[in-house]
Amino acid sequence: MSQLSQPTADIDLMKQVNRKFVTGVTVITALDGGTPKGLAVNAFASISPTPPTVMVCVQRTSNTHDCLFRADHLAINILSAAQGPVAATFAGKSDDKFRDLAWRPGPFGSPLIDLSSARMETEIRERLQTLTHTVFICRVVHAEVGEQAPMVYSSGGFYDGGALTPLP
């Protein structure tokens, strides 16, 4: 029987490694007793197009984690390049992140943020808990795509995903 290997990479090194991976910027939202809640997340991925299934990872110490964990549905708002202030707001700890924000409820009530590149409402199917995060496995029940270019994150900064240069 083999022993589990112990981690050898330190936190600062892993932050450097992760900054080399370009990701989109999302805001995950849900209703908590009728009150909209949300947080910025870049750990989002598609799992399968058939049936449409996605995953999102949320740190368990987040102020929004428990709301999401209790929810049946959540929304994933893929931010547009013009939504830098939205990303900053939802990355912070404000009590009312939705003040002065244009949004509307999806078919199951989850907040869909206006002007996002894409929005989807999902039904949470599984909650996989790790030491520090919960991985939410979700079935997409509603999706919308806008005309706005997406925001991307790399090397500690935000960029216009529509201005990427194609490779030859």
mmCIF file of C-alpha atoms in Angstrom:
data_model
loop_
_atom_site.group_PDB
_atom_site.id
_atom_site.type_symbol
_atom_site.label_atom_id
_atom_site.label_comp_id
_atom_site.label_asym_id
_atom_site.label_seq_id
_atom_site.Cartn_x
_atom_site.Cartn_y
_atom_site.Cartn_z
ATOM 1 C CA MET A 1 0.000 0.000 0.000
ATOM 2 C CA SER A 2 1.509 3.328 -1.020
ATOM 3 C CA GLN A 3 1.508 6.447 1.103
ATOM 4 C CA LEU A 4 0.069 9.687 -0.204
ATOM 5 C CA SER A 5 2.827 12.032 -1.287
ATOM 6 C CA GLN A 6 3.272 15.238 0.649
ATOM 7 C CA PRO A 7 3.026 18.571 -1.201
ATOM 8 C CA THR A 8 6.401 19.978 -2.186
ATOM 9 C CA ALA A 9 5.445 23.225 -3.941
ATOM 10 C CA ASP A 10 4.953 26.183 -1.629
ATOM 11 C CA ILE A 11 2.021 28.590 -1.853
ATOM 12 C CA ASP A 12 3.996 31.440 -3.467
ATOM 13 C CA LEU A 13 5.309 29.123 -6.178
ATOM 14 C CA MET A 14 1.802 27.790 -6.877
ATOM 15 C CA LYS A 15 0.481 31.357 -7.187
ATOM 16 C CA GLN A 16 3.176 32.018 -9.807
ATOM 17 C CA VAL A 17 2.285 28.813 -11.659
ATOM 18 C CA ASN A 18 -1.445 29.581 -11.622
ATOM 19 C CA ARG A 19 -0.870 33.114 -12.936
ATOM 20 C CA LYS A 20 0.527 31.575 -16.133
ATOM 21 C CA PHE A 21 -2.867 30.034 -16.894
ATOM 22 C CA VAL A 22 -5.234 32.402 -18.695
ATOM 23 C CA THR A 23 -8.787 32.183 -17.364
ATOM 24 C CA GLY A 24 -12.098 33.880 -17.836
ATOM 25 C CA VAL A 25 -13.621 35.951 -15.052
ATOM 26 C CA THR A 26 -16.991 34.935 -13.666
ATOM 27 C CA VAL A 27 -19.334 36.125 -10.965
ATOM 28 C CA ILE A 28 -21.253 33.319 -9.295
ATOM 29 C CA THR A 29 -24.610 34.392 -7.876
ATOM 30 C CA ALA A 30 -27.537 32.938 -5.968
ATOM 31 C CA LEU A 31 -30.433 34.071 -3.838
ATOM 32 C CA ASP A 32 -30.164 33.716 -0.074
ATOM 33 C CA GLY A 33 -33.637 34.051 1.390
ATOM 34 C CA GLY A 34 -34.550 36.464 -1.397
ATOM 35 C CA THR A 35 -31.326 38.492 -1.057
ATOM 36 C CA PRO A 36 -28.877 38.309 -3.986
ATOM 37 C CA LYS A 37 -25.358 37.163 -3.091
ATOM 38 C CA GLY A 38 -22.284 36.619 -5.239
ATOM 39 C CA LEU A 39 -18.523 36.441 -5.610
ATOM 40 C CA ALA A 40 -15.885 36.609 -8.334
ATOM 41 C CA VAL A 41 -14.476 33.235 -9.374
ATOM 42 C CA ASN A 42 -12.015 32.169 -12.070
ATOM 43 C CA ALA A 43 -12.205 28.433 -11.305
ATOM 44 C CA PHE A 44 -14.989 27.611 -13.781
ATOM 45 C CA ALA A 45 -15.020 25.038 -16.573
ATOM 46 C CA SER A 46 -17.319 23.185 -18.918
ATOM 47 C CA ILE A 47 -17.535 19.475 -18.195
ATOM 48 C CA SER A 48 -19.819 18.301 -21.002
ATOM 49 C CA PRO A 49 -21.971 19.808 -23.738
ATOM 50 C CA THR A 50 -24.415 16.875 -23.620
ATOM 51 C CA PRO A 51 -26.025 17.180 -21.206
ATOM 52 C CA PRO A 52 -24.723 20.725 -20.606
ATOM 53 C CA THR A 53 -22.721 20.390 -17.402
ATOM 54 C CA VAL A 54 -20.265 22.827 -15.801
ATOM 55 C CA MET A 55 -18.254 23.101 -12.608
ATOM 56 C CA VAL A 56 -17.235 25.959 -10.391
ATOM 57 C CA CYS A 57 -14.932 25.915 -7.357
ATOM 58 C CA VAL A 58 -15.565 28.174 -4.360
ATOM 59 C CA GLN A 59 -13.337 28.623 -1.343
ATOM 60 C CA ARG A 60 -15.101 27.344 1.778
ATOM 61 C CA THR A 61 -14.088 30.417 3.821
ATOM 62 C CA SER A 62 -15.834 32.776 1.371
ATOM 63 C CA ASN A 63 -18.717 34.808 2.807
ATOM 64 C CA THR A 64 -20.852 33.545 -0.109
ATOM 65 C CA HIS A 65 -19.962 29.848 0.201
ATOM 66 C CA ASP A 66 -22.706 28.853 2.643
ATOM 67 C CA CYS A 67 -25.390 30.593 0.576
ATOM 68 C CA LEU A 68 -24.247 28.687 -2.524
ATOM 69 C CA PHE A 69 -24.016 25.428 -0.608
ATOM 70 C CA ARG A 70 -27.656 25.766 0.514
ATOM 71 C CA ALA A 71 -28.912 26.806 -2.926
ATOM 72 C CA ASP A 72 -30.571 24.543 -5.486
ATOM 73 C CA HIS A 73 -29.598 26.864 -8.380
ATOM 74 C CA LEU A 74 -26.806 29.319 -9.068
ATOM 75 C CA ALA A 75 -25.906 31.600 -11.935
ATOM 76 C CA ILE A 76 -22.568 31.902 -13.670
ATOM 77 C CA ASN A 77 -22.046 35.333 -15.223
ATOM 78 C CA ILE A 78 -19.056 35.435 -17.612
ATOM 79 C CA LEU A 79 -17.938 39.036 -17.314
ATOM 80 C CA SER A 80 -17.316 41.243 -20.319
ATOM 81 C CA ALA A 81 -14.174 43.300 -20.863
ATOM 82 C CA ALA A 82 -16.132 46.420 -19.848
ATOM 83 C CA GLN A 83 -17.043 45.041 -16.415
ATOM 84 C CA GLY A 84 -13.834 45.743 -14.498
ATOM 85 C CA PRO A 85 -15.720 47.538 -11.709
ATOM 86 C CA VAL A 86 -18.089 44.560 -11.389
ATOM 87 C CA ALA A 87 -15.114 42.189 -11.023
ATOM 88 C CA ALA A 88 -13.595 44.446 -8.345
ATOM 89 C CA THR A 89 -16.878 44.692 -6.427
ATOM 90 C CA PHE A 90 -17.481 40.935 -6.383
ATOM 91 C CA ALA A 91 -13.851 40.197 -5.479
ATOM 92 C CA GLY A 92 -14.329 42.357 -2.371
ATOM 93 C CA LYS A 93 -16.165 41.883 0.908
ATOM 94 C CA SER A 94 -18.967 44.469 0.538
ATOM 95 C CA ASP A 95 -22.254 43.594 2.244
ATOM 96 C CA ASP A 96 -24.311 44.864 -0.711
ATOM 97 C CA LYS A 97 -22.474 43.963 -3.913
ATOM 98 C CA PHE A 98 -25.700 44.367 -5.912
ATOM 99 C CA ARG A 99 -26.255 48.039 -5.040
ATOM 100 C CA ASP A 100 -26.277 50.051 -8.293
ATOM 101 C CA LEU A 101 -25.846 46.853 -10.351
ATOM 102 C CA ALA A 102 -28.196 46.074 -13.235
ATOM 103 C CA TRP A 103 -29.362 42.455 -12.997
ATOM 104 C CA ARG A 104 -32.476 40.362 -13.338
ATOM 105 C CA PRO A 105 -33.547 36.975 -12.016
ATOM 106 C CA GLY A 106 -33.129 33.916 -14.213
ATOM 107 C CA PRO A 107 -35.985 31.420 -14.646
ATOM 108 C CA PHE A 108 -35.162 29.890 -11.231
ATOM 109 C CA GLY A 109 -34.385 33.223 -9.539
ATOM 110 C CA SER A 110 -30.575 33.307 -9.694
ATOM 111 C CA PRO A 111 -29.207 36.811 -10.443
ATOM 112 C CA LEU A 112 -28.140 37.279 -14.083
ATOM 113 C CA ILE A 113 -25.880 40.332 -14.443
ATOM 114 C CA ASP A 114 -26.627 42.674 -17.349
ATOM 115 C CA LEU A 115 -23.870 43.388 -19.908
ATOM 116 C CA SER A 116 -22.035 40.122 -19.198
ATOM 117 C CA SER A 117 -20.565 38.277 -22.184
ATOM 118 C CA ALA A 118 -22.641 35.239 -21.281
ATOM 119 C CA ARG A 119 -24.926 34.165 -18.469
ATOM 120 C CA MET A 120 -26.239 30.813 -17.408
ATOM 121 C CA GLU A 121 -28.424 29.548 -14.650
ATOM 122 C CA THR A 122 -27.654 26.082 -13.372
ATOM 123 C CA GLU A 123 -29.121 23.431 -11.131
ATOM 124 C CA ILE A 124 -26.586 22.226 -8.584
ATOM 125 C CA ARG A 125 -26.275 18.448 -8.953
ATOM 126 C CA GLU A 126 -23.256 17.640 -6.745
ATOM 127 C CA ARG A 127 -21.173 19.337 -4.089
ATOM 128 C CA LEU A 128 -17.695 17.830 -3.766
ATOM 129 C CA GLN A 129 -15.838 19.081 -0.724
ATOM 130 C CA THR A 130 -12.080 19.329 -0.623
ATOM 131 C CA LEU A 131 -9.948 20.611 2.217
ATOM 132 C CA THR A 132 -10.299 24.269 1.178
ATOM 133 C CA HIS A 133 -12.945 24.438 -1.577
ATOM 134 C CA THR A 134 -16.279 23.051 -2.688
ATOM 135 C CA VAL A 135 -16.589 21.952 -6.303
ATOM 136 C CA PHE A 136 -20.139 22.531 -7.519
ATOM 137 C CA ILE A 137 -21.149 20.264 -10.414
ATOM 138 C CA CYS A 138 -24.072 21.907 -12.189
ATOM 139 C CA ARG A 139 -26.492 21.167 -15.031
ATOM 140 C CA VAL A 140 -27.164 24.223 -17.203
ATOM 141 C CA VAL A 141 -30.899 24.958 -17.321
ATOM 142 C CA HIS A 142 -30.782 28.386 -19.024
ATOM 143 C CA ALA A 143 -28.096 30.178 -21.057
ATOM 144 C CA GLU A 144 -27.692 33.514 -22.855
ATOM 145 C CA VAL A 145 -24.856 34.919 -24.973
ATOM 146 C CA GLY A 146 -24.212 38.636 -25.477
ATOM 147 C CA GLU A 147 -22.175 40.535 -28.048
ATOM 148 C CA GLN A 148 -19.594 41.821 -25.544
ATOM 149 C CA ALA A 149 -16.021 40.475 -25.582
ATOM 150 C CA PRO A 150 -15.108 38.522 -22.446
ATOM 151 C CA MET A 151 -12.728 39.662 -19.739
ATOM 152 C CA VAL A 152 -9.716 37.390 -19.206
ATOM 153 C CA TYR A 153 -7.267 37.152 -16.321
ATOM 154 C CA SER A 154 -3.563 36.376 -16.602
ATOM 155 C CA SER A 155 -0.403 37.158 -14.652
ATOM 156 C CA GLY A 156 -2.297 39.153 -12.047
ATOM 157 C CA GLY A 157 -4.113 41.428 -14.524
ATOM 158 C CA PHE A 158 -7.356 41.722 -16.469
ATOM 159 C CA TYR A 159 -7.462 41.896 -20.292
ATOM 160 C CA ASP A 160 -9.897 42.353 -23.146
ATOM 161 C CA GLY A 161 -10.568 38.848 -24.428
ATOM 162 C CA GLY A 162 -11.773 40.247 -27.764
ATOM 163 C CA ALA A 163 -8.388 41.786 -28.528
ATOM 164 C CA LEU A 164 -6.429 38.540 -28.509
ATOM 165 C CA THR A 165 -4.130 38.018 -31.450
ATOM 166 C CA PRO A 166 -4.669 34.763 -33.363
ATOM 167 C CA LEU A 167 -1.701 32.460 -33.764
ATOM 168 C CA PRO A 168 -0.593 31.559 -37.304
#
